[in-house]
């Protein structure tokens, strides 16, 4: 340590690394905090950056004047770091108090949307403005103090400080999301940054123990007309130049992040990797300029070249980006779908981001020190440091707003980047022309202009093929949509890029940044797309439950099908659909008549805003709220699955109001779903879950009292009857058949998979972990398989019954239990000898193989059965039982398990006689007999027999499920402890035991 700080100059440069590290932690974590408060709408993102940069600009501008009179700038810097640290330690406590007061009291009292927005923005500004003002003081104070102590090397010092602060910031951006958030969450990250501020302050105070040389007399505009913009052309050129340069640089950052999101995915990890790449480039630029700023005879000429080269490098990034999709596709195909593969994928993502961002960011890192040196050499004094920093930061605010609200929406990403590059090139050419005093310098100016013109012409011609941009390569590795697909709509919106694609089969799909959000089959007579039951059931389920649903709120527009379905109920008086991206609403018009009520019905109101912010500002409450956001691996979306959000939702519901939550079961694991359920459970008294297709879960929840029963007759008047029938859910029995869990079962599932805490705004479990499960293509298998649990599990728990014999299962292959019901009915008909010889539609001819093998496995009657024969029969008997009992009502079991007709053995070994008796009482749904016979079976069947291996797990599950049906939960625990030790369950039967045990301790 002594060797490190032997030189106070080196020591002060070193601690500025820590200062930059803490500063980027603040920026990253504040973005999360204010994103929670303001929402993630485009204006909110811009406002977060504007507050941050504006506060820093104000701090730098003020210190530029006031700091001239201070005796020891380094110790003043240390004092400022202490205050920042104190505010960092207090921030979480202040934020939660202010946010709670705002949402619970202030915003509901204001009423007017304009007043609500003004209040939210003002509160957000006040939350971080003091800290940002103080942060804005740190660079001018440290640089001014060093320049006083080591005069004659201003360029070297400014470049060194810019490098150390930026390299610390780049590391801080990575540490915030990859280390601190997973470890200590948002509050802990703020505390960590605060402690680092104290460390920096202590070291700076100690290193500044030697007094600084007396400062020069403070220079003001009153003392020197050269300090005024009106009278000093050089000052105007430098300050306007650095402002426009800052605007272009931040426009690049916003545009690059949007571009890369389509190639690598819009995850929290990807965002921080991009940010770190950009800052690292700035740091390297500062390192380079440190060696050259003091040597150049004309800082303005050098910064002119840097500006031109920055613009050319930005244009060249388009050529690199054009290959990014191929590189990501290669990564997705070459890397293993494992934790190590994901780490390498992130490394590859960072490499791509560096290749795109670093060259232009490098030149951006040289400009601020050079502009500052130009003023210092002109005798502007140390006040110039703060002024340049302040104007550069104000320009950054302009760049953020211009990029999000003007350039990207009106020009698209490619042309927006070209415009920003033209600004940089224009600044550079202006400076080079102003410094051109002879033919040689004029020739250089002409060369710079020619190079820039060629780069611009080539850049404009770089193809941004929508077929590639909308490919979603980061999910599956394909670098383009299918050759026969056709783009109907593509637009770069304020928050994301939206595409609408039609396939040769006639289906239309809408995607955000390449991730498909909804698909609908547009041709009549074509099987619906698997997304359609999800979007329709999200509306149909609460409508069938609620007695008087007048006002409904929908989070997320998607295709508009949920809103369309809600408006098919004449009882509904108004539907507010809150969508964050306007381009999504425009693009979804391609779904035409399938969603027309969302656009044409006067009861429909589409709002472009953040959902939580909008709801909080409404004085009227809702009867139903449906939450269908995008996938939780997308940065910011996890806040709509957090315990704070679920605590907020009931405050927006009327008495007897219902809440619907969509949860994906693909690209996610059981522990993350458990994290969502554990976040949701405390806010709602009762809830149940339905599976709409293979892997989309819909939870309907009641914050007060039990969940109402489904009364599907409420939906049968008007257009909904035909629309539901088209999807194969046109009857009450079909809708009920898709139920997979009640509150107790879901709580048990979450208890089993509670390795991660409940998802929270302040501990964003989903945002941090869902990107990895997406990359690994993991599926929450245990929930996906709930509806196909064998035997009587769901039925015994009174969750669902098999389809009645009079109700035909749909021929639409969306829902596995419907397919398995068709198979079960075919197998039962075969065993009863009722086959007509006609193939069963939708099933392969091999569907009868299990029953053929079962018949063949029955040994000759009246003879001793060998152990091999018993083994084969036991295995095939269980196979057919698993395929039939869950899916057939008792009336269809006759001749199968009730008085079976498919074997003629009146005598057989005792254990098989008892097994057939157990299957008989199961088929009859005689639960007292099921428990009694299953206990008898376990007692009498030898543990070393073939039957015991195959049927003991079934017998034990029968006992536990029968006890659970009568809510004898203590007996469930007793039976599990007494009988379970001798039964080796696996697969679904093990899952049943675990769930029933967890339910018993609920």
XYZ file of C-alpha atoms in Angstrom, residues 205-803:
599
model
C -8.129 13.562 2.695
C -4.912 11.784 3.665
C -3.249 12.253 0.268
C -4.150 15.981 0.290
C -2.420 16.638 3.627
C 0.099 18.887 1.856
C -1.483 22.282 1.099
C -2.193 23.264 -2.481
C -0.499 26.289 -4.040
C -2.540 29.427 -3.574
C -5.241 29.595 -6.260
C -5.188 32.291 -8.825
C -7.648 35.108 -8.341
C -11.131 33.894 -9.180
C -12.136 34.972 -12.638
C -15.720 36.039 -13.342
C -17.498 37.499 -16.343
C -17.626 40.819 -14.547
C -13.841 40.806 -14.098
C -13.002 39.558 -17.558
C -15.139 39.997 -20.673
C -13.311 36.922 -22.058
C -15.344 34.757 -19.709
C -18.577 35.695 -21.488
C -20.056 33.682 -24.341
C -21.240 36.907 -25.953
C -17.771 38.370 -26.301
C -15.479 35.344 -26.651
C -15.738 33.426 -29.948
C -13.361 30.689 -28.728
C -15.531 30.071 -25.672
C -18.617 29.801 -27.866
C -16.941 27.342 -30.208
C -15.643 25.149 -27.404
C -18.788 25.083 -25.276
C -21.211 24.603 -28.165
C -18.830 22.073 -29.688
C -18.553 19.989 -26.508
C -22.329 20.162 -26.022
C -23.040 18.866 -29.531
C -20.310 16.263 -29.140
C -21.919 15.056 -25.900
C -25.307 14.955 -27.624
C -23.959 12.803 -30.452
C -22.122 10.461 -28.073
C -25.201 9.753 -25.976
C -27.329 9.379 -29.081
C -24.859 6.708 -30.210
C -25.197 4.929 -26.885
C -29.011 4.861 -27.033
C -29.059 3.770 -30.693
C -26.387 1.086 -30.287
C -28.172 -0.411 -27.287
C -31.413 -0.561 -29.281
C -29.612 -2.132 -32.240
C -27.794 -4.722 -30.169
C -30.970 -5.646 -28.278
C -32.301 -7.204 -31.474
C -29.170 -9.289 -31.914
C -28.362 -10.353 -28.347
C -31.654 -9.832 -26.488
C -32.992 -7.088 -24.213
C -31.713 -8.534 -20.955
C -30.316 -6.824 -17.885
C -26.987 -8.576 -18.460
C -26.791 -7.521 -22.108
C -27.564 -3.890 -21.246
C -24.777 -3.646 -18.667
C -22.306 -5.338 -21.027
C -23.140 -2.764 -23.702
C -22.826 0.104 -21.224
C -19.477 -1.210 -19.979
C -18.192 -1.520 -23.560
C -19.142 2.083 -24.300
C -17.519 3.419 -21.128
C -14.397 1.288 -21.678
C -13.962 2.935 -25.064
C -14.213 6.367 -23.436
C -11.645 5.284 -20.852
C -9.145 4.197 -23.506
C -9.656 7.500 -25.300
C -8.812 9.305 -22.078
C -5.695 7.171 -21.701
C -4.529 8.015 -25.227
C -5.181 11.735 -24.944
C -3.272 11.833 -21.668
C -0.053 11.393 -23.678
C -0.962 13.760 -26.520
C -2.971 16.680 -25.157
C 0.039 18.571 -23.776
C 2.188 17.859 -26.832
C -0.164 19.212 -29.480
C 0.338 22.764 -30.591
C -3.386 23.118 -31.372
C -5.858 21.234 -29.152
C -8.762 22.418 -31.321
C -7.214 20.989 -34.486
C -6.608 17.669 -32.732
C -10.139 17.584 -31.318
C -11.390 18.393 -34.827
C -9.709 15.250 -36.140
C -11.088 13.275 -33.175
C -14.619 14.466 -33.971
C -14.335 13.515 -37.637
C -12.868 10.125 -36.784
C -15.566 9.580 -34.163
C -18.270 10.174 -36.752
C -16.549 7.880 -39.277
C -16.112 5.183 -36.611
C -19.809 5.465 -35.734
C -20.710 5.015 -39.413
C -18.316 2.064 -39.633
C -20.121 0.449 -36.696
C -23.044 -0.131 -39.059
C -20.855 -2.460 -41.148
C -19.848 -4.367 -38.016
C -23.458 -4.531 -36.836
C -24.575 -6.002 -40.136
C -22.551 -9.109 -39.204
C -23.634 -9.231 -35.562
C -26.632 -11.485 -36.243
C -24.397 -14.074 -37.929
C -21.989 -13.965 -34.991
C -24.778 -14.394 -32.443
C -26.230 -17.219 -34.533
C -22.851 -18.949 -34.481
C -22.622 -18.522 -30.691
C -26.093 -19.972 -30.179
C -25.292 -22.999 -32.314
C -21.722 -23.584 -31.135
C -22.083 -23.159 -27.377
C -23.529 -25.707 -24.997
C -26.818 -24.832 -23.323
C -25.233 -24.794 -19.866
C -24.074 -22.322 -17.226
C -20.631 -22.288 -18.815
C -22.161 -21.813 -22.240
C -24.155 -18.842 -20.965
C -20.998 -17.277 -19.516
C -19.295 -17.667 -22.889
C -22.379 -16.268 -24.620
C -22.137 -13.157 -22.441
C -18.434 -12.927 -23.265
C -19.297 -13.172 -26.953
C -21.991 -10.523 -26.484
C -19.443 -8.230 -24.864
C -17.003 -8.832 -27.720
C -19.629 -7.890 -30.297
C -20.570 -4.784 -28.299
C -16.907 -3.797 -28.053
C -16.409 -4.250 -31.794
C -19.376 -1.983 -32.502
C -19.039 0.643 -29.788
C -15.413 0.918 -28.748
C -13.854 2.695 -31.782
C -16.263 5.647 -31.732
C -16.334 5.671 -27.919
C -12.528 5.825 -27.944
C -12.603 9.072 -29.900
C -15.426 10.366 -27.696
C -13.137 9.858 -24.698
C -10.553 12.238 -26.150
C -12.790 15.217 -26.821
C -13.695 16.550 -23.363
C -10.050 16.744 -22.163
C -8.985 18.425 -25.430
C -11.799 20.996 -25.332
C -10.841 21.756 -21.721
C -7.132 22.111 -22.545
C -8.009 24.530 -25.347
C -9.697 26.858 -22.844
C -6.978 26.456 -20.205
C -4.320 27.480 -22.726
C -6.461 30.489 -23.655
C -6.260 31.707 -20.046
C -9.780 30.752 -19.002
C -8.517 29.387 -15.690
C -9.655 26.352 -13.762
C -13.257 27.524 -14.141
C -13.019 26.152 -17.690
C -12.952 22.575 -16.342
C -16.409 22.828 -14.783
C -17.872 24.799 -17.689
C -16.784 22.297 -20.334
C -17.995 19.414 -18.176
C -21.358 21.118 -17.608
C -21.957 21.930 -21.285
C -20.930 18.440 -22.349
C -23.416 16.986 -19.884
C -26.218 19.288 -21.016
C -25.518 18.164 -24.567
C -25.841 14.562 -23.407
C -29.357 15.336 -22.145
C -30.226 16.801 -25.555
C -28.853 13.687 -27.259
C -30.892 11.308 -25.106
C -34.172 13.124 -25.725
C -33.482 13.624 -29.418
C -32.569 9.977 -29.965
C -35.574 8.505 -28.125
C -38.293 10.955 -29.126
C -37.219 12.225 -32.536
C -34.441 10.414 -34.371
C -35.365 6.762 -33.763
C -39.169 7.061 -34.186
C -38.991 9.261 -37.292
C -35.836 8.048 -39.019
C -35.243 4.527 -37.745
C -32.084 3.232 -36.102
C -29.731 3.366 -39.093
C -30.513 6.889 -40.217
C -30.643 8.095 -36.605
C -27.055 6.912 -36.175
C -26.077 8.580 -39.444
C -27.534 11.902 -38.259
C -25.592 11.693 -34.985
C -22.432 10.917 -36.951
C -23.053 13.922 -39.229
C -23.211 16.120 -36.113
C -19.791 14.847 -34.972
C -18.295 15.171 -38.438
C -19.761 18.659 -38.793
C -18.140 19.784 -35.522
C -14.819 18.304 -36.614
C -14.862 19.847 -40.070
C -15.816 23.241 -38.617
C -12.867 23.113 -36.214
C -10.435 21.901 -38.877
C -11.527 24.636 -41.297
C -11.153 27.264 -38.567
C -7.607 26.031 -37.895
C -6.624 25.762 -41.577
C -4.053 28.499 -42.183
C -2.128 27.157 -45.192
C -2.511 24.892 -48.200
C -1.290 21.846 -46.300
C -3.892 22.232 -43.580
C -6.554 22.954 -46.197
C -5.591 19.719 -47.940
C -5.988 17.873 -44.657
C -9.376 19.493 -44.216
C -10.377 18.349 -47.703
C -9.170 14.800 -46.977
C -11.200 14.721 -43.754
C -14.281 15.916 -45.590
C -13.780 13.415 -48.393
C -13.321 10.492 -46.010
C -16.429 11.491 -44.096
C -18.481 11.798 -47.282
C -17.386 8.355 -48.532
C -18.119 6.818 -45.110
C -21.587 8.376 -45.043
C -22.472 7.197 -48.563
C -21.330 3.664 -47.771
C -23.043 3.611 -44.369
C -26.404 4.621 -45.794
C -26.161 1.644 -48.143
C -25.561 -0.898 -45.350
C -28.581 -3.207 -45.476
C -30.827 -3.332 -42.412
C -32.931 -6.249 -43.625
C -36.121 -6.548 -41.553
C -36.041 -10.315 -42.178
C -32.794 -10.387 -40.225
C -33.606 -7.694 -37.663
C -36.831 -9.480 -36.692
C -35.289 -12.963 -36.634
C -34.878 -13.295 -32.848
C -31.501 -14.950 -33.432
C -30.646 -14.758 -29.715
C -33.343 -17.369 -28.969
C -32.788 -20.069 -31.589
C -29.704 -19.205 -33.637
C -31.486 -18.568 -36.970
C -30.191 -15.386 -38.568
C -33.270 -14.714 -40.669
C -36.966 -15.393 -40.796
C -38.096 -18.211 -43.071
C -37.652 -17.506 -46.767
C -41.399 -17.729 -47.391
C -42.278 -15.326 -44.576
C -43.309 -11.818 -45.519
C -42.862 -8.604 -43.522
C -46.148 -6.686 -43.232
C -44.927 -3.988 -40.858
C -41.628 -2.887 -39.340
C -41.015 0.174 -37.207
C -38.393 1.370 -34.758
C -40.503 2.747 -31.918
C -39.462 4.785 -28.893
C -38.799 1.778 -26.651
C -38.456 -1.158 -29.060
C -38.564 -2.264 -32.684
C -41.821 -3.920 -33.710
C -42.292 -6.269 -36.658
C -45.351 -8.018 -38.067
C -44.798 -11.108 -40.216
C -47.200 -13.293 -42.220
C -46.304 -16.939 -42.831
C -47.188 -19.038 -45.897
C -49.773 -20.856 -43.759
C -51.611 -17.570 -43.261
C -50.749 -16.917 -39.640
C -49.653 -13.444 -38.558
C -47.179 -12.845 -35.742
C -46.080 -9.660 -34.012
C -42.637 -9.393 -32.423
C -40.763 -6.946 -30.210
C -37.018 -6.726 -30.859
C -37.273 -10.081 -32.624
C -39.136 -11.826 -29.778
C -42.576 -13.019 -30.928
C -45.268 -11.738 -28.557
C -48.402 -13.052 -30.272
C -49.531 -15.131 -33.250
C -52.995 -15.622 -34.771
C -54.206 -17.861 -37.612
C -55.986 -15.524 -40.030
C -57.531 -18.084 -42.391
C -60.856 -19.702 -41.538
C -60.729 -23.473 -41.337
C -57.067 -23.460 -40.282
C -56.168 -24.742 -36.825
C -55.662 -21.803 -34.422
C -52.153 -20.922 -33.268
C -51.199 -22.026 -29.742
C -51.069 -18.376 -28.585
C -54.764 -17.842 -29.287
C -56.231 -19.873 -26.389
C -53.928 -18.004 -23.982
C -55.007 -14.559 -25.112
C -58.661 -15.582 -25.239
C -58.754 -17.436 -21.918
C -57.064 -14.489 -20.192
C -60.325 -12.656 -20.866
C -62.821 -15.536 -20.775
C -61.858 -16.900 -17.348
C -62.478 -13.717 -15.319
C -65.560 -12.853 -17.394
C -67.022 -16.276 -16.548
C -66.280 -15.737 -12.851
C -67.247 -12.110 -12.263
C -70.942 -11.385 -11.833
C -70.805 -7.785 -13.059
C -67.562 -6.857 -14.871
C -68.096 -3.245 -15.912
C -64.549 -1.852 -16.018
C -61.476 -3.837 -17.089
C -57.794 -2.977 -17.284
C -55.327 -4.871 -19.517
C -51.552 -4.606 -19.159
C -49.925 -5.150 -22.544
C -51.658 -4.878 -25.918
C -49.881 -7.690 -27.781
C -52.093 -8.684 -30.683
C -55.146 -7.016 -29.117
C -56.988 -10.368 -28.916
C -57.493 -10.229 -25.133
C -58.999 -6.752 -25.374
C -61.127 -7.906 -28.335
C -62.423 -10.883 -26.319
C -63.256 -8.752 -23.283
C -65.290 -6.422 -25.455
C -67.290 -9.395 -26.729
C -69.130 -9.385 -23.382
C -71.987 -6.846 -23.391
C -71.718 -6.441 -19.611
C -68.341 -4.703 -19.985
C -68.644 -0.919 -20.158
C -64.998 0.038 -20.619
C -61.642 -1.630 -21.286
C -58.420 0.320 -20.682
C -55.475 -1.336 -22.436
C -52.123 0.035 -21.301
C -49.262 -0.481 -23.733
C -45.795 0.982 -23.401
C -44.916 1.018 -27.131
C -47.188 2.795 -29.602
C -45.672 0.935 -32.553
C -47.104 -2.289 -31.102
C -50.638 -0.907 -31.262
C -50.136 0.287 -34.847
C -48.605 -3.009 -35.970
C -51.323 -5.158 -34.390
C -53.870 -3.697 -36.816
C -52.560 -6.362 -39.198
C -54.641 -8.921 -37.270
C -57.735 -7.339 -38.805
C -61.130 -8.786 -37.903
C -59.645 -11.143 -35.328
C -59.040 -8.136 -33.033
C -61.263 -5.434 -34.540
C -63.233 -4.654 -31.365
C -60.013 -3.464 -29.707
C -59.861 -0.677 -32.310
C -63.447 0.028 -33.282
C -65.521 -0.572 -30.156
C -66.245 2.766 -28.406
C -65.750 1.030 -25.047
C -62.077 0.423 -25.890
C -59.467 2.909 -24.661
C -55.818 2.341 -25.566
C -53.307 4.194 -23.376
C -49.581 4.553 -24.145
C -48.014 4.626 -20.691
C -46.457 2.564 -17.926
C -49.181 0.409 -16.348
C -48.421 0.970 -12.672
C -48.078 4.702 -13.095
C -51.308 4.913 -15.089
C -53.333 2.828 -12.632
C -52.087 4.840 -9.662
C -53.307 8.052 -11.266
C -56.850 6.746 -11.835
C -59.486 7.524 -9.234
C -61.824 4.800 -10.483
C -60.992 1.171 -9.855
C -61.385 -1.958 -11.952
C -63.470 -5.105 -11.709
C -60.852 -7.098 -13.613
C -57.164 -6.480 -14.290
C -55.390 -8.731 -16.792
C -51.586 -8.685 -16.800
C -50.061 -9.979 -20.041
C -46.635 -8.339 -20.222
C -43.789 -9.668 -22.311
C -41.408 -12.329 -21.041
C -39.793 -11.755 -17.633
C -36.245 -12.220 -18.962
C -36.592 -8.857 -20.714
C -35.038 -6.033 -18.713
C -37.630 -4.190 -16.617
C -40.478 -6.676 -17.194
C -39.709 -8.529 -13.959
C -41.191 -5.583 -12.044
C -44.634 -6.732 -13.248
C -44.067 -10.066 -11.465
C -42.790 -8.652 -8.153
C -44.257 -8.797 -4.662
C -44.487 -4.994 -4.630
C -46.547 -5.037 -7.833
C -48.826 -7.753 -6.485
C -49.302 -5.734 -3.304
C -50.242 -2.740 -5.475
C -52.769 -4.546 -7.719
C -55.492 -5.116 -5.052
C -55.554 -1.373 -4.345
C -56.731 -0.872 -7.930
C -59.538 -3.460 -7.790
C -63.138 -2.950 -6.750
C -64.773 -5.153 -4.151
C -64.926 -8.691 -5.602
C -62.383 -7.678 -8.236
C -60.281 -10.312 -10.016
C -56.695 -10.293 -11.224
C -55.336 -12.443 -14.075
C -51.614 -13.138 -14.410
C -50.000 -14.806 -17.420
C -46.807 -16.760 -16.670
C -44.662 -18.442 -19.286
C -43.536 -21.985 -18.466
C -41.007 -22.079 -21.309
C -37.501 -20.579 -21.023
C -37.889 -20.591 -17.242
C -37.299 -23.090 -14.446
C -39.384 -24.220 -11.485
C -37.525 -22.095 -8.945
C -38.218 -18.895 -10.896
C -41.903 -19.761 -11.212
C -41.819 -20.481 -7.479
C -40.310 -17.035 -6.954
C -43.271 -15.489 -8.807
C -45.816 -17.540 -6.862
C -44.177 -16.680 -3.541
C -44.319 -13.009 -4.524
C -47.980 -13.263 -5.498
C -49.360 -15.423 -2.692
C -49.335 -12.913 0.226
C -51.439 -10.386 -1.732
C -54.343 -12.685 -2.624
C -56.712 -14.787 -0.532
C -57.432 -17.323 -3.235
C -56.298 -18.187 -6.734
C -56.287 -21.013 -9.250
C -54.316 -21.825 -12.383
C -55.263 -22.946 -15.886
C -52.950 -24.176 -18.619
C -54.091 -22.740 -21.934
C -51.763 -24.785 -24.129
C -48.522 -26.674 -23.650
C -46.699 -24.025 -21.644
C -48.733 -20.876 -20.899
C -50.099 -20.617 -17.372
C -52.985 -18.306 -16.445
C -53.623 -17.551 -12.780
C -56.902 -15.938 -11.714
C -56.683 -14.429 -8.227
C -59.061 -12.857 -5.729
C -57.574 -10.449 -3.166
C -60.595 -10.846 -0.872
C -62.437 -14.079 -0.273
C -62.674 -17.280 -2.294
C -62.437 -17.348 -6.061
C -65.907 -17.422 -7.711
C -66.945 -20.479 -9.690
C -66.792 -20.510 -13.458
C -70.189 -19.800 -14.984
C -69.469 -20.213 -18.671
C -73.114 -19.532 -19.602
C -72.300 -15.856 -19.053
C -70.125 -16.016 -22.185
C -72.544 -17.848 -24.431
C -74.548 -14.789 -25.451
C -73.099 -12.734 -28.294
C -69.974 -13.331 -30.378
C -67.905 -15.056 -27.690
C -69.672 -18.400 -28.100
C -68.389 -18.898 -31.648
C -64.960 -17.450 -30.870
C -64.478 -19.840 -27.938
C -65.780 -22.814 -29.928
C -63.258 -22.093 -32.680
C -60.511 -22.653 -30.083
C -62.010 -25.847 -28.699
C -63.080 -24.314 -25.379
C -66.725 -23.712 -26.145
C -68.182 -25.570 -23.137
C -67.880 -25.244 -19.385
C -66.415 -28.748 -19.200
C -63.676 -27.929 -21.719
C -62.724 -24.743 -19.890
C -62.714 -26.470 -16.496
C -60.678 -29.335 -17.944
C -57.723 -26.961 -18.386
C -57.544 -26.168 -14.666
C -54.291 -27.477 -13.206
C -54.080 -26.134 -9.676
C -55.725 -24.324 -6.793
C -54.083 -22.010 -4.282
C -53.020 -24.796 -1.933
C -51.389 -26.817 -4.704
C -49.604 -23.768 -6.129
C -48.350 -22.765 -2.683
C -47.065 -26.312 -2.230
C -45.258 -26.136 -5.575
C -43.682 -22.820 -4.601
C -42.664 -24.245 -1.220
C -40.914 -27.175 -2.880
C -39.100 -24.831 -5.274
C -38.166 -22.055 -2.847
C -34.415 -22.084 -3.444
C -34.744 -18.463 -4.566
C -36.537 -15.720 -2.604
C -39.750 -14.111 -3.812
C -39.169 -11.876 -6.822
C -38.969 -8.273 -5.664
C -38.438 -4.847 -7.132
C -35.383 -4.552 -4.891
C -34.099 -8.115 -5.382
C -34.901 -8.673 -9.093
C -34.634 -12.463 -9.142
C -36.333 -12.765 -12.537
C -34.353 -10.069 -14.303
C -31.081 -11.596 -13.117
C -31.799 -15.298 -13.664
C -34.432 -15.609 -16.393
C -31.958 -14.626 -19.175
C -29.925 -17.727 -18.328
C -32.951 -20.049 -18.381
C -33.949 -18.494 -21.702
C -30.504 -19.210 -23.125
C -30.543 -22.788 -21.780
C -34.079 -23.344 -23.190
C -35.203 -24.718 -19.837
C -38.856 -25.562 -19.267
C -40.714 -25.671 -15.948
C -41.432 -29.342 -16.598
C -43.173 -30.105 -13.306
C -45.837 -27.481 -13.957
C -46.129 -28.327 -17.636
C -46.793 -31.942 -16.638
C -49.360 -31.153 -13.928
C -52.357 -31.688 -16.240
C -51.024 -35.088 -17.317
C -50.352 -36.425 -13.832
C -51.389 -40.079 -13.912
C -54.348 -41.642 -12.142
C -56.564 -39.712 -9.704
C -54.245 -36.959 -8.476
C -55.961 -33.802 -9.807
C -59.413 -35.328 -9.558
C -58.955 -36.381 -5.920
C -57.864 -32.821 -5.085
C -61.121 -31.553 -6.679
C -59.192 -29.519 -9.212
C -60.665 -31.026 -12.349
C -62.714 -33.964 -13.640
C -62.270 -35.855 -16.906
C -64.419 -34.736 -19.802
